[in-house]
Each structure stands twice: as C-alpha cells, then as structure tokens.
Short mmCIF file of C-alpha atoms in Angstrom, two decimals:
data_model
loop_
_atom_site.label_atom_id
_atom_site.label_comp_id
_atom_site.label_asym_id
_atom_site.label_seq_id
_atom_site.Cartn_x
_atom_site.Cartn_y
_atom_site.Cartn_z
CA MET A 1 124.57 97.16 149.09
CA GLU A 2 126.95 94.19 150.00
CA SER A 3 126.90 92.02 146.97
CA LEU A 4 127.96 95.62 144.99
CA THR A 5 131.62 95.07 143.12
CA ASP A 6 134.46 97.80 142.43
CA GLN A 7 134.38 98.27 138.21
CA LEU A 8 136.78 100.09 137.40
CA MET A 9 136.17 101.51 133.62
CA GLU A 10 138.57 103.34 131.01
CA SER A 11 136.34 105.05 129.14
CA LEU A 12 136.37 108.34 126.45
CA THR A 13 134.39 110.05 128.95
CA ASP A 14 132.31 110.11 131.45
CA GLN A 15 130.00 113.26 129.17
CA LEU A 16 130.10 110.46 125.97
CA MET A 17 129.55 106.95 127.91
CA GLU A 18 127.65 106.66 130.87
CA PRO A 19 127.25 103.33 132.98
CA PHE A 20 123.30 103.20 133.76
CA LYS A 21 123.57 99.43 132.59
CA LEU A 22 126.22 98.40 134.63
CA VAL A 23 124.69 100.02 137.39
CA ALA A 24 121.17 99.68 137.62
CA ASP A 25 120.65 96.03 135.45
CA GLY A 26 124.38 94.75 136.62
CA ASP A 27 124.31 95.49 140.16
CA ILE A 28 128.21 96.80 140.03
CA ILE A 29 129.90 100.19 141.17
CA VAL A 30 131.57 102.59 138.36
CA VAL A 31 134.40 104.01 138.29
CA THR A 32 135.48 105.55 135.66
CA ILE A 33 139.15 107.42 135.29
CA GLN A 34 140.91 109.95 132.80
CA TYR A 35 144.26 109.66 132.92
CA ARG A 36 146.95 112.58 130.77
CA LEU A 37 147.63 111.88 126.96
CA GLY A 38 150.11 112.51 124.23
CA ALA A 39 152.89 114.44 125.32
CA LEU A 40 151.94 115.20 128.81
CA GLY A 41 151.16 111.03 129.87
CA PHE A 42 153.82 109.74 127.08
CA LEU A 43 156.17 112.08 126.58
CA SER A 44 159.93 111.09 127.22
CA THR A 45 163.29 111.43 126.86
CA GLY A 46 165.07 108.61 126.46
CA ASP A 47 166.15 108.38 130.10
CA ASP A 48 165.32 109.87 134.14
CA THR A 49 165.12 112.73 132.96
CA LEU A 50 161.63 112.31 131.64
CA PRO A 51 161.20 108.91 132.14
CA GLY A 52 157.41 108.81 130.43
CA ASN A 53 155.04 106.45 131.53
CA LEU A 54 152.75 109.05 132.68
CA GLY A 55 149.85 108.24 131.80
CA LEU A 56 149.79 104.59 133.22
CA TRP A 57 151.43 105.81 136.51
CA ASP A 58 147.98 108.24 136.39
CA GLN A 59 145.52 104.77 135.89
CA ASN A 60 147.93 102.91 138.98
CA LEU A 61 147.23 106.24 140.77
CA ALA A 62 143.50 105.53 140.14
CA LEU A 63 143.50 101.84 141.74
CA ARG A 64 145.57 103.09 144.74
CA TRP A 65 142.41 105.86 145.57
CA VAL A 66 139.68 102.94 144.57
CA LYS A 67 141.32 100.92 147.26
CA ASP A 68 141.64 103.34 149.95
CA ASN A 69 138.12 104.64 149.07
CA ILE A 70 135.77 103.18 147.06
CA ARG A 71 134.38 101.17 151.28
CA ALA A 72 133.25 104.82 151.66
CA PHE A 73 130.94 104.56 148.48
CA GLY A 74 129.84 100.88 149.28
CA GLY A 75 132.55 98.89 147.75
CA ASP A 76 134.52 96.16 148.78
CA PRO A 77 138.33 96.92 148.32
CA GLU A 78 139.16 92.94 147.46
CA VAL A 79 137.10 92.28 144.24
CA VAL A 80 138.31 95.39 142.02
CA THR A 81 138.28 94.37 137.88
CA LEU A 82 139.97 97.12 135.62
CA PHE A 83 138.14 96.70 132.78
CA GLY A 84 139.34 98.40 129.06
CA GLU A 85 138.67 98.61 125.47
CA SER A 86 141.71 98.61 122.57
CA ALA A 87 143.81 101.28 124.04
CA GLY A 88 141.85 100.19 128.07
CA SER A 89 143.02 96.89 127.39
CA TRP A 90 145.70 97.76 126.60
CA SER A 91 146.32 100.19 129.50
CA THR A 92 144.74 96.73 131.38
CA GLY A 93 147.31 93.99 130.25
CA LEU A 94 149.97 96.17 131.32
CA GLN A 95 149.17 97.13 134.77
CA ILE A 96 148.66 93.27 135.20
CA VAL A 97 152.59 92.43 134.02
CA SER A 98 153.87 95.83 136.28
CA PRO A 99 155.42 94.75 140.01
CA TYR A 100 153.25 97.71 141.34
CA PHE A 101 149.53 96.28 140.44
CA LYS A 102 149.59 93.91 143.15
CA GLY A 103 147.15 93.88 145.47
CA LEU A 104 145.11 96.65 142.82
CA PHE A 105 142.65 94.36 140.80
CA HIS A 106 141.59 91.03 140.86
CA ARG A 107 140.07 90.41 137.98
CA ALA A 108 140.14 91.69 134.18
CA ILE A 109 138.70 91.85 131.27
CA LEU A 110 140.64 92.87 127.91
CA GLN A 111 138.76 93.83 124.84
CA SER A 112 140.36 93.71 121.54
CA GLY A 113 143.64 94.35 122.57
CA SER A 114 146.88 92.92 124.30
CA PRO A 115 149.53 94.20 125.62
CA ILE A 116 152.07 93.36 123.21
CA THR A 117 150.50 95.82 120.64
CA SER A 118 153.81 97.63 120.07
CA VAL A 119 151.39 100.84 118.50
CA TYR A 120 151.87 101.86 122.16
CA PHE A 121 154.57 101.76 122.59
CA ALA A 122 157.69 104.09 121.03
CA LEU A 123 159.39 104.01 118.17
CA ASP A 124 162.13 106.27 118.92
CA GLU A 125 161.04 108.54 121.64
CA ARG A 126 164.14 110.65 120.97
CA LYS A 127 163.10 112.31 117.77
CA SER A 128 159.74 112.87 119.32
CA PHE A 129 160.53 114.53 122.34
CA GLU A 130 162.84 117.12 120.44
CA GLY A 131 160.36 117.35 117.88
CA ILE A 132 157.82 118.30 119.70
CA SER A 133 160.19 120.90 122.13
CA ARG A 134 161.19 121.70 118.70
CA ALA A 135 157.54 122.53 117.86
CA LEU A 136 157.25 124.49 121.37
CA ASP A 137 160.09 126.92 120.76
CA CYS A 138 161.87 125.11 123.64
CA GLU A 139 165.09 123.38 122.28
CA SER A 140 168.09 123.53 124.38
CA ASP A 141 171.69 122.17 125.32
CA THR A 142 171.00 119.69 128.15
CA ASP A 143 167.21 117.86 128.55
CA GLN A 144 166.68 119.29 131.81
CA LYS A 145 166.72 122.45 130.65
CA THR A 146 164.09 121.57 128.13
CA LEU A 147 162.54 120.05 129.55
CA GLU A 148 161.81 123.16 132.89
CA CYS A 149 160.61 125.52 129.44
CA LEU A 150 158.05 122.75 128.44
CA LYS A 151 156.38 123.37 131.96
CA THR A 152 155.33 126.81 131.24
CA ARG A 153 153.45 125.78 128.34
CA SER A 154 150.10 125.16 128.28
CA ALA A 155 148.58 122.38 128.47
CA ASP A 156 146.34 123.09 124.86
CA VAL A 157 149.65 124.67 123.45
CA ILE A 158 150.84 121.65 124.05
CA VAL A 159 148.80 119.51 122.24
CA ALA A 160 148.34 121.59 119.69
CA LYS A 161 151.67 121.76 118.43
CA THR A 162 152.13 117.97 118.69
CA THR A 163 149.99 117.57 116.14
CA GLU A 164 151.14 119.54 114.39
CA TRP A 165 153.67 118.03 114.82
CA SER A 166 152.75 114.80 114.66
CA LYS A 167 151.45 115.96 110.66
CA GLU A 168 154.72 116.97 110.07
CA SER A 169 156.93 114.69 110.69
CA GLY A 170 154.76 111.49 109.28
CA GLU A 171 154.42 110.53 112.90
CA MET A 172 150.40 109.34 113.77
CA ILE A 173 151.29 108.73 116.67
CA PRO A 174 154.06 110.49 118.13
CA VAL A 175 154.41 109.68 121.44
CA ALA A 176 153.45 106.20 123.50
CA ALA A 177 154.67 104.33 126.24
CA ARG A 178 158.42 103.02 126.81
CA ILE A 179 159.81 99.54 128.48
CA ASP A 180 161.47 101.54 131.35
CA GLY A 181 162.45 99.25 133.74
CA ASP A 182 160.49 100.11 136.27
CA PHE A 183 156.56 100.55 135.66
CA ILE A 184 156.99 97.99 132.51
CA PRO A 185 160.19 96.76 133.42
CA ARG A 186 161.06 94.78 130.24
CA ASP A 187 159.02 93.75 126.91
CA PRO A 188 155.30 92.26 128.22
CA LEU A 189 156.29 89.33 126.58
CA GLU A 190 158.65 88.53 128.44
CA LEU A 191 157.54 89.28 131.30
CA VAL A 192 154.45 86.86 131.43
CA GLN A 193 156.65 84.03 129.93
CA ASP A 194 158.92 84.72 132.65
CA GLU A 195 157.58 82.16 135.76
CA ASP A 196 159.18 83.36 138.28
CA TYR A 197 158.00 86.94 137.83
CA VAL A 198 154.60 85.81 137.44
CA GLN A 199 154.40 84.43 140.48
CA ALA A 200 156.16 86.66 142.74
CA ASN A 201 153.98 89.10 141.30
CA GLY A 202 151.10 87.41 141.57
CA ILE A 203 149.93 87.45 138.05
CA GLY A 204 148.95 84.28 138.16
CA ASP A 205 146.27 84.77 140.22
CA ILE A 206 144.50 87.70 138.31
CA ASP A 207 140.81 86.30 136.74
CA VAL A 208 140.90 87.18 132.98
CA ILE A 209 138.47 87.09 130.08
CA ALA A 210 140.23 88.39 126.78
CA GLY A 211 138.57 88.71 122.94
CA PHE A 212 137.91 91.11 119.96
CA ASN A 213 135.95 91.47 117.93
CA ASN A 214 135.24 89.39 114.29
CA LYS A 215 135.86 93.03 112.65
CA ASP A 216 138.23 93.97 114.88
CA GLY A 217 140.52 94.70 111.72
CA ALA A 218 138.25 97.65 110.02
CA VAL A 219 139.13 99.79 111.85
CA VAL A 220 142.57 99.71 110.54
CA ALA A 221 142.26 98.26 107.10
CA LEU A 222 139.26 100.30 106.35
CA PHE A 223 140.19 104.47 108.14
CA GLY A 224 140.94 107.44 105.90
CA THR A 225 139.86 105.12 102.89
CA SER A 226 137.29 103.19 101.49
CA PRO A 227 136.46 99.41 101.02
CA ASP A 228 137.26 98.92 97.13
CA SER A 229 140.68 100.93 97.65
CA LEU A 230 142.79 98.26 99.74
CA THR A 231 141.25 94.76 97.30
CA ASN A 232 143.48 95.57 94.60
CA GLN A 233 146.33 92.46 93.98
CA ALA A 234 149.20 94.67 94.01
CA VAL A 235 147.81 97.47 96.44
CA PHE A 236 146.86 93.94 98.92
CA ARG A 237 151.19 92.52 98.52
CA ALA A 238 151.94 96.92 100.44
CA VAL A 239 149.51 96.20 102.88
CA VAL A 240 151.20 92.72 103.89
CA ASP A 241 154.98 94.03 102.64
CA LYS A 242 153.84 97.09 105.22
CA LEU A 243 152.50 94.89 107.63
CA VAL A 244 154.68 92.30 107.84
CA LYS A 245 158.12 95.17 108.03
CA LEU A 246 157.27 97.84 110.27
CA MET A 247 156.69 94.67 112.85
CA ASN A 248 160.21 93.60 111.68
CA LYS A 249 161.07 97.05 113.18
CA ARG A 250 160.57 96.94 116.02
CA THR A 251 163.61 94.77 117.83
CA PRO A 252 165.14 93.96 114.37
CA GLU A 253 167.84 92.46 116.82
CA ASP A 254 165.27 90.04 117.92
CA VAL A 255 162.36 89.93 115.35
CA VAL A 256 161.02 86.59 116.62
CA SER A 257 160.20 87.73 119.68
CA THR A 258 158.25 91.06 118.10
CA MET A 259 156.56 89.70 114.99
CA LEU A 260 153.14 89.56 115.98
CA LYS A 261 153.78 93.48 117.33
CA GLY A 262 150.94 95.73 115.32
CA LEU A 263 151.76 98.71 114.70
CA ALA A 264 148.22 100.62 113.65
CA PRO A 265 146.43 103.29 115.66
CA SER A 266 143.61 102.08 117.37
CA PHE A 267 139.55 103.89 117.89
CA SER A 268 140.57 104.65 121.17
CA HIS A 269 143.24 106.43 120.57
CA PHE A 270 141.58 108.43 117.62
CA VAL A 271 138.91 109.92 119.05
CA ALA A 272 141.31 110.76 122.53
CA ALA A 273 144.25 110.89 121.38
CA MET A 274 144.64 111.33 117.45
CA PRO A 275 144.69 114.97 115.43
CA LEU A 276 140.89 115.18 113.35
CA ASP A 277 138.86 117.26 112.25
CA LEU A 278 136.37 116.86 114.20
CA ALA A 279 134.21 120.43 112.90
CA ASP A 280 132.87 117.50 110.10
CA ASN A 281 134.22 114.37 111.58
CA THR A 282 136.89 114.06 108.61
CA PRO A 283 139.84 111.62 109.80
CA LEU A 284 143.01 113.38 108.84
CA CYS A 285 145.38 110.79 107.83
CA TRP A 286 149.27 110.76 106.86
CA GLY A 287 152.46 109.00 107.40
CA ARG A 288 153.02 104.95 107.70
CA PHE A 289 150.24 104.38 109.24
CA CYS A 290 147.34 105.47 106.10
CA PRO A 291 146.17 102.73 104.42
CA SER A 292 145.09 104.55 101.24
CA VAL A 293 148.73 105.85 101.15
CA PHE A 294 150.16 102.37 101.06
CA GLN A 295 152.03 101.89 97.60
CA HIS A 296 154.36 98.63 96.53
CA ASP A 297 157.85 99.70 95.75
CA GLU A 298 159.04 96.89 93.91
CA ALA A 299 162.81 98.19 93.28
CA ASN A 300 163.34 97.62 97.44
CA ASP A 301 162.33 93.63 97.19
CA ASP A 302 164.37 91.82 98.87
CA GLU A 303 163.97 88.46 96.89
CA ASN A 304 164.89 86.64 100.35
CA ASP A 305 162.36 87.78 101.99
CA VAL A 306 159.79 84.84 101.58
CA ILE A 307 157.76 86.12 104.84
CA PRO A 308 155.37 88.85 102.88
CA GLN A 309 155.20 86.61 99.66
CA VAL A 310 154.22 83.72 102.78
CA VAL A 311 151.47 86.05 104.11
CA GLU A 312 150.17 86.65 100.87
CA PHE A 313 149.89 83.87 99.48
CA PHE A 314 147.94 82.10 102.70
CA TYR A 315 145.36 85.47 102.35
CA LYS A 316 145.49 85.99 98.64
CA ARG A 317 145.36 81.79 97.83
CA ASP A 318 141.44 81.57 96.50
CA VAL A 319 142.41 84.24 94.33
CA ILE A 320 146.41 83.47 92.99
CA GLY A 321 146.93 83.24 88.82
CA THR A 322 143.68 85.90 88.40
CA ASN A 323 143.33 89.07 88.08
CA THR A 324 140.62 89.83 90.74
CA ALA A 325 140.47 92.05 93.33
CA VAL A 326 140.74 90.59 97.02
CA SER A 327 137.93 90.60 99.16
CA VAL A 328 137.35 93.34 101.54
CA GLU A 329 136.99 90.49 103.53
CA THR A 330 140.17 89.47 103.09
CA VAL A 331 142.11 92.74 103.81
CA ILE A 332 140.12 92.93 107.39
CA ASN A 333 141.24 89.55 108.47
CA ILE A 334 144.95 90.31 107.76
CA HIS A 335 144.51 93.90 110.10
CA GLY A 336 142.60 92.24 113.01
CA ASP A 337 144.43 88.90 112.77
CA ALA A 338 148.38 91.06 112.99
CA LEU A 339 147.18 93.84 114.93
CA PHE A 340 144.18 92.05 117.17
CA PHE A 341 144.00 87.99 117.44
CA ALA A 342 146.72 87.03 117.17
CA PRO A 343 148.87 88.65 119.70
CA THR A 344 145.98 88.32 122.22
CA ILE A 345 146.25 84.87 122.11
CA GLN A 346 149.99 85.06 121.85
CA TRP A 347 150.12 86.99 125.63
CA LEU A 348 147.15 84.21 126.92
CA ARG A 349 148.79 81.11 125.96
CA PRO A 350 151.64 82.05 128.81
CA LEU A 351 149.73 82.68 131.37
CA VAL A 352 147.82 79.33 131.08
CA SER A 353 151.19 77.41 130.58
CA GLN A 354 151.87 78.19 134.34
CA SER A 355 150.66 77.43 137.59
CA HIS A 356 148.14 79.76 137.81
CA GLN A 357 144.64 80.25 140.31
CA GLY A 358 142.93 82.96 137.84
CA ALA A 359 140.36 81.19 135.58
CA ARG A 360 141.14 82.83 131.91
CA TYR A 361 138.33 82.97 129.89
CA LEU A 362 138.63 84.16 125.68
CA TYR A 363 135.51 84.75 123.28
CA LEU A 364 134.74 86.15 120.02
CA LEU A 365 132.06 88.14 119.78
CA GLU A 366 129.84 88.52 116.13
CA HIS A 367 127.22 89.92 116.26
CA ASP A 368 125.54 92.46 113.43
CA PHE A 369 125.04 95.33 114.87
CA HIS A 370 122.34 97.43 113.81
CA PHE A 371 124.99 100.42 113.26
CA SER A 372 127.80 99.23 111.75
CA ARG A 373 129.46 101.08 109.48
CA GLU A 374 130.21 100.87 105.85
CA GLY A 375 128.06 98.32 105.19
CA ILE A 376 130.18 95.71 106.72
CA PRO A 377 128.29 92.73 108.67
CA GLY A 378 129.53 91.72 112.09
CA THR A 379 131.21 93.98 115.08
CA HIS A 380 133.41 96.46 114.56
CA HIS A 381 135.91 97.94 116.71
CA ALA A 382 134.87 99.66 119.96
CA ASP A 383 131.03 98.29 118.93
CA GLU A 384 130.79 96.82 122.54
CA LEU A 385 131.25 100.24 124.03
CA PHE A 386 127.86 100.84 122.43
CA ILE A 387 126.50 98.12 124.34
CA GLU A 388 127.76 98.46 128.01
CA PHE A 389 126.89 101.82 127.73
CA ASP A 390 124.57 104.50 127.97
CA VAL A 391 125.70 106.53 124.93
CA GLN A 392 122.41 107.20 123.42
CA THR A 393 121.24 109.88 126.21
CA SER A 394 124.59 111.79 124.61
CA GLU A 395 122.72 112.90 121.69
CA GLY A 396 124.38 110.74 119.76
CA SER A 397 127.47 112.39 120.12
CA LEU A 398 129.71 109.02 120.40
CA PHE A 399 127.84 107.36 117.76
CA GLN A 400 128.66 110.31 115.32
CA LEU A 401 132.48 110.38 116.78
CA ALA A 402 132.84 107.06 116.05
CA GLY A 403 131.63 107.81 111.95
CA LYS A 404 128.23 105.56 112.85
CA SER A 405 124.72 105.75 112.06
CA THR A 406 123.12 108.10 114.41
CA GLU A 407 120.25 105.25 115.08
CA ALA A 408 120.16 104.18 118.75
CA CYS A 409 120.13 100.06 118.78
CA ASN A 410 117.77 98.06 117.58
CA GLU A 411 115.41 95.07 119.49
CA GLU A 412 118.13 92.56 118.70
CA ASP A 413 121.24 94.96 119.10
CA ASP A 414 119.57 95.89 123.55
CA ARG A 415 119.65 91.99 123.93
CA MET A 416 123.19 92.01 122.74
CA SER A 417 123.60 94.39 124.95
CA ASP A 418 121.74 92.64 127.71
CA MET A 419 124.04 89.33 127.59
CA PHE A 420 127.30 90.86 127.24
CA VAL A 421 126.32 93.40 130.39
CA ASP A 422 125.07 89.80 131.94
CA VAL A 423 128.02 88.18 131.21
CA VAL A 424 131.24 91.54 132.17
CA THR A 425 128.86 91.76 136.00
CA SER A 426 128.52 88.55 136.18
CA PHE A 427 133.27 87.61 135.99
CA ALA A 428 133.04 91.00 138.29
CA LYS A 429 131.33 90.24 141.05
CA THR A 430 132.24 86.00 141.08
CA GLY A 431 135.10 85.64 138.46
CA ASN A 432 133.29 83.57 136.35
CA PRO A 433 131.32 84.73 133.29
CA SER A 434 128.95 81.66 132.68
CA GLY A 435 126.02 82.35 134.47
CA PRO A 436 123.74 83.97 132.30
CA LEU A 437 124.98 81.75 129.37
CA ARG A 438 124.42 78.56 130.98
CA THR A 439 121.17 77.82 129.25
CA ALA A 440 121.93 78.64 126.26
CA LEU A 441 125.45 76.55 126.32
CA GLY A 442 124.21 73.40 127.97
CA GLY A 443 126.25 74.68 130.43
CA ASP A 444 130.03 76.43 132.30
CA TRP A 445 131.83 79.28 129.43
CA PRO A 446 134.78 76.50 129.35
CA GLU A 447 138.37 78.71 130.45
CA PHE A 448 141.20 78.67 128.04
CA THR A 449 143.44 76.48 128.83
CA SER A 450 147.05 75.42 127.05
CA GLU A 451 145.05 71.31 126.53
CA ASP A 452 141.90 73.03 125.29
CA GLU A 453 141.97 76.53 123.92
CA ALA A 454 138.35 76.65 123.85
CA TYR A 455 136.25 80.08 123.68
CA LEU A 456 132.90 82.02 123.55
CA SER A 457 131.71 82.78 120.40
CA LEU A 458 129.80 85.80 121.75
CA SER A 459 126.39 86.42 120.28
CA LEU A 460 122.34 85.97 120.30
CA THR A 461 122.85 82.23 119.90
CA PRO A 462 126.20 81.34 122.02
CA GLN A 463 128.27 78.43 121.46
CA VAL A 464 131.35 77.23 122.89
CA GLY A 465 134.21 76.88 120.53
CA ARG A 466 138.21 75.44 120.34
CA ASP A 467 140.96 77.21 118.64
CA VAL A 468 139.97 80.17 117.31
CA MET A 469 140.54 80.89 114.27
CA ARG A 470 142.64 78.23 113.60
CA ASP A 471 144.79 78.18 110.07
CA ARG A 472 144.79 82.51 110.26
CA MET A 473 146.02 81.95 113.97
CA ALA A 474 149.07 79.06 113.06
CA LEU A 475 150.89 80.67 110.65
CA TRP A 476 151.71 83.89 112.65
CA LEU A 477 151.71 82.08 115.45
CA GLN A 478 154.06 78.76 114.23
CA LEU A 479 154.47 79.42 110.48
CA VAL A 480 156.23 83.06 110.36
CA PRO A 481 158.30 82.85 113.70
CA GLN A 482 159.41 79.11 112.57
CA ILE A 483 160.32 80.58 109.32
CA VAL A 484 161.99 83.79 110.81
CA SER A 485 164.45 81.63 112.92
CA ALA A 486 165.39 79.43 110.01
CA THR A 487 166.10 82.80 108.33
CA GLN A 488 167.59 83.54 111.52
CA ARG A 489 170.14 80.12 112.17
CA GLN A 490 170.66 80.29 107.98
CA GLN A 491 172.02 84.03 108.49
CA LYS A 492 174.46 82.77 111.21
CA GLN A 493 176.32 80.33 108.92
CA PRO A 494 180.12 81.33 107.52
CA PRO A 495 179.73 81.85 104.06
CA PRO A 496 181.30 78.81 101.90
CA ASP A 497 184.96 78.82 101.68
CA ASN A 498 184.26 78.70 97.57
CA SER A 499 188.39 79.82 97.41
CA THR A 500 191.14 77.20 95.74
CA ARG A 501 194.56 76.22 96.74
CA ASP A 502 197.21 76.28 94.44
CA GLU A 503 198.99 73.31 95.32
CA LEU A 504 202.33 73.61 92.75
#
C-alpha cells in the first residue's frame, strides 16, 4: 500500500461512475465527494447575510477530511491530487486560487474547465435571491427574515421551485458562485496574475495538468438543437453577436479582463443541477443560453461595435461573399474556443510566467470515440469520463443520460482508456505524466512554458505540438483585447471642438 496516492475526484454520482480502473489499474486511492448544488449550494444575498459559495466550502471541507483521515485508508496526506471535469475542473481551479487551499492538495488536473469561465459566476445574485425566495413564498422586509423562512423549506421543494423560477425567468443557471472577498477574494484571473498572491498562497508549488477536448464546443453549440440549425450565415451572425455581447456583460467597466469569460452551461451542470425532463431525456432549452432561439436583431446593431464583425469574419472567412452555409465544425469551434480553449490558455499563461516550482502541462484530447454523438467525430465534452470511470456497470445509465449510444466502448476506445488512465495516475503518483508515453513520444511530455507553449495531442498516436490552435487563440487572446483597448482609449478622448468663434 505504500505507493498508493489519494485521488480526490469530483463525479456526478457514485452510482453512475465507478472508479474501478483508476483503483485497480492505476494503483491509487480514489475519494469521490458530493457538494451542494443550485440554490442549496450557491444562493446568495450578495452580502454577509448569505454570502453564498457553500458548495465550494463543502469541497474544501472534504479536502480537509482527506488530509485528516486518509492515512487510515493507506494514503498519504502529503500526496493528494485534486481532479475534476467541466464544473469539477472549474471547482478545482477555484480551490487552487482560494487562500483556503494551502496544504490540502499538491497536484491538480483540470479537464475542460477554467476558473475564469464566467458561466459559473453569478450575474445578478440579488435578482436570483429575490425571485427564488418569492417562488418559495418567503419574501419578507429583511433578508434575515427571508433566510429564516428559506430554512423551513425542504431541499426537494427548494430544488423544484428553483427550477420553476429558472424556466419562468429565462435564467438557465439561476444561481452560481460569486466573488465574495473571502473564499474568492478577487477575480480569479487577477489572483493568478498577482505574483505576490501566488507566492504567498503556494499556488506556484502546485503541479498542474490542464486540457480540453477537440469537440468541447459541441455541448453548447448543439445542446437543444440540431447541428444544421446554426449553420445558416444569418443565424451564425447572431451566435457571434450573442457570444461577444454576453461575454462583455460580465463586468462592463473592464471588458478586456473578462473578454474570454464564457457564458454557456457545461455538461456536468446539465446532468447534476439543470432542469431536464428525465422521463424521456429531453433537454429543456430556454432563455439567453439556448442556441436554437438566437435571432439576429439588426435594429440593435451598433455600427461602431467592430468586435463581432471581426470575430464573424475570422470564422466565416471561407464562405464570405457566398450563400454557403457555415460548417458545423465552425459552429462547434467558435463555442469551444471562446468558452473552453482560450480561457484555459489565458489562465495557464500567468501560472507559467511567474516563479514556480510546480510542473504545468497542457493536453488536447482528440480521439474519435465509438459512442460520439450527432455523428460528429472527435472527443466531445465529458467523453473522457466514459474512459476514466466504469460506466458500463451502470446498465448504460450514464450513456443514456448524456444522449450517447448505449453501446460500450470498442477496442480502440478501451486502448484510449488504458492510456488516459495511465497518464492520469502516473501524474497523481509522481507529478510527471510522461511514463506511459515515453515510448510513443521518444522522450518526456514537455511542460507548458512561456518560452514554449508545448501541448500533448492525446490520441492512440500521441504527439507533442506547439501553440495549440495558434490562429484561433491569437484572435481571442491578442487581437480582440487589442481592439477593445483601442476602442476604450478612443471613447475616453474628448470630442473635437468644432465651434467657431466670432472674431468681429
């Protein structure tokens, strides 16, 4: 047992996802946790009455339990790896930047989720608090009285009424985390850009693997709609407009720092917390996040808003001036770039630009899974969960819930599973994921650095690449912020004085 390492992993439920491969093949200890979701975990008054972020505190408490008790299970509290996918990846990133994590874990794996993605942050916590309280017949003249009333409602009723209010209000994610000045002291991007904060809180000592799947964007682009419904050029213009404008809405006073923060839900939120009609697995799509209701309103176009035009031209450049539909691949790419890929790169860059002892790695998973949805090859959002965990033992329940084929993995998928589990567990035990890959790569998986943004293209024939999606990342991380900055400078300049003085 002395070589066993603790692997703390955020999963959907123990019943749906069983970590047999990780335990038996990877020779690690796996700890799965549950934490409060939705209103139970994130409802907030926006002040100290109900600060929110209870779900994040739950995660932190679980980490403290592991540190205090894992030796009794043969584990080492000094070798803990925190691990999550999508919302779990976002949670992992927030635990890293929180001042309360120090000493609780030592390595982290972030799969398709960045802590700077704003979908997981409350847009208007007061609106949600008041709306949900009203739905629960708990409105009062003070927040404290309202809170006392909410405490008398059962968890089932709170969940049901939150879902009801969510549909009525069009808020697909009615409650989310907030920057509370405590667990999340400031904007997570600002925190990792602050070298003093990084060093004081031990962030530089954490070993990190971050990555994404080449078809991550499909979970947003195709959720609740058909692929072809978004390829019409006029509809695609609306998609671009919505993505850019919604991203800008996060903090209008500082558009540059929030340009890449996505505003679309992820698979794990859908499964764990979002209202689905589970009787027939039909997603309920509404409000500002539903791609199928995107409509381009030319009457509200701002001729001076050049950013959507630049983004649209970049992605449509192959069909500009024609009536040809935008490809499904393009629709998936723009969602993946803005909501998954660019936020991950933007978060990693400050982590490697400052003094650090921990290793940093980046991967792009691009295996064509046998069970991929919509007939679109590649690795979709959350596909890797099916090869990390033993979901076949759950009678296909997770496959069905995710809208996938109920067929089990084929031989190639099994080989990909073996490789991925070997990489994950090698990293958890040693801090270096290269062991299972050295023969195929002819050496080690190089770290992601400021001088060399190396990444691993992870497939049955893995290979090292540089500058992942170079042109697409340059658009979001260089060109768009430069345009925003230039526009802001121009807006701050006083208007020219065109008045004339009568000299007579």
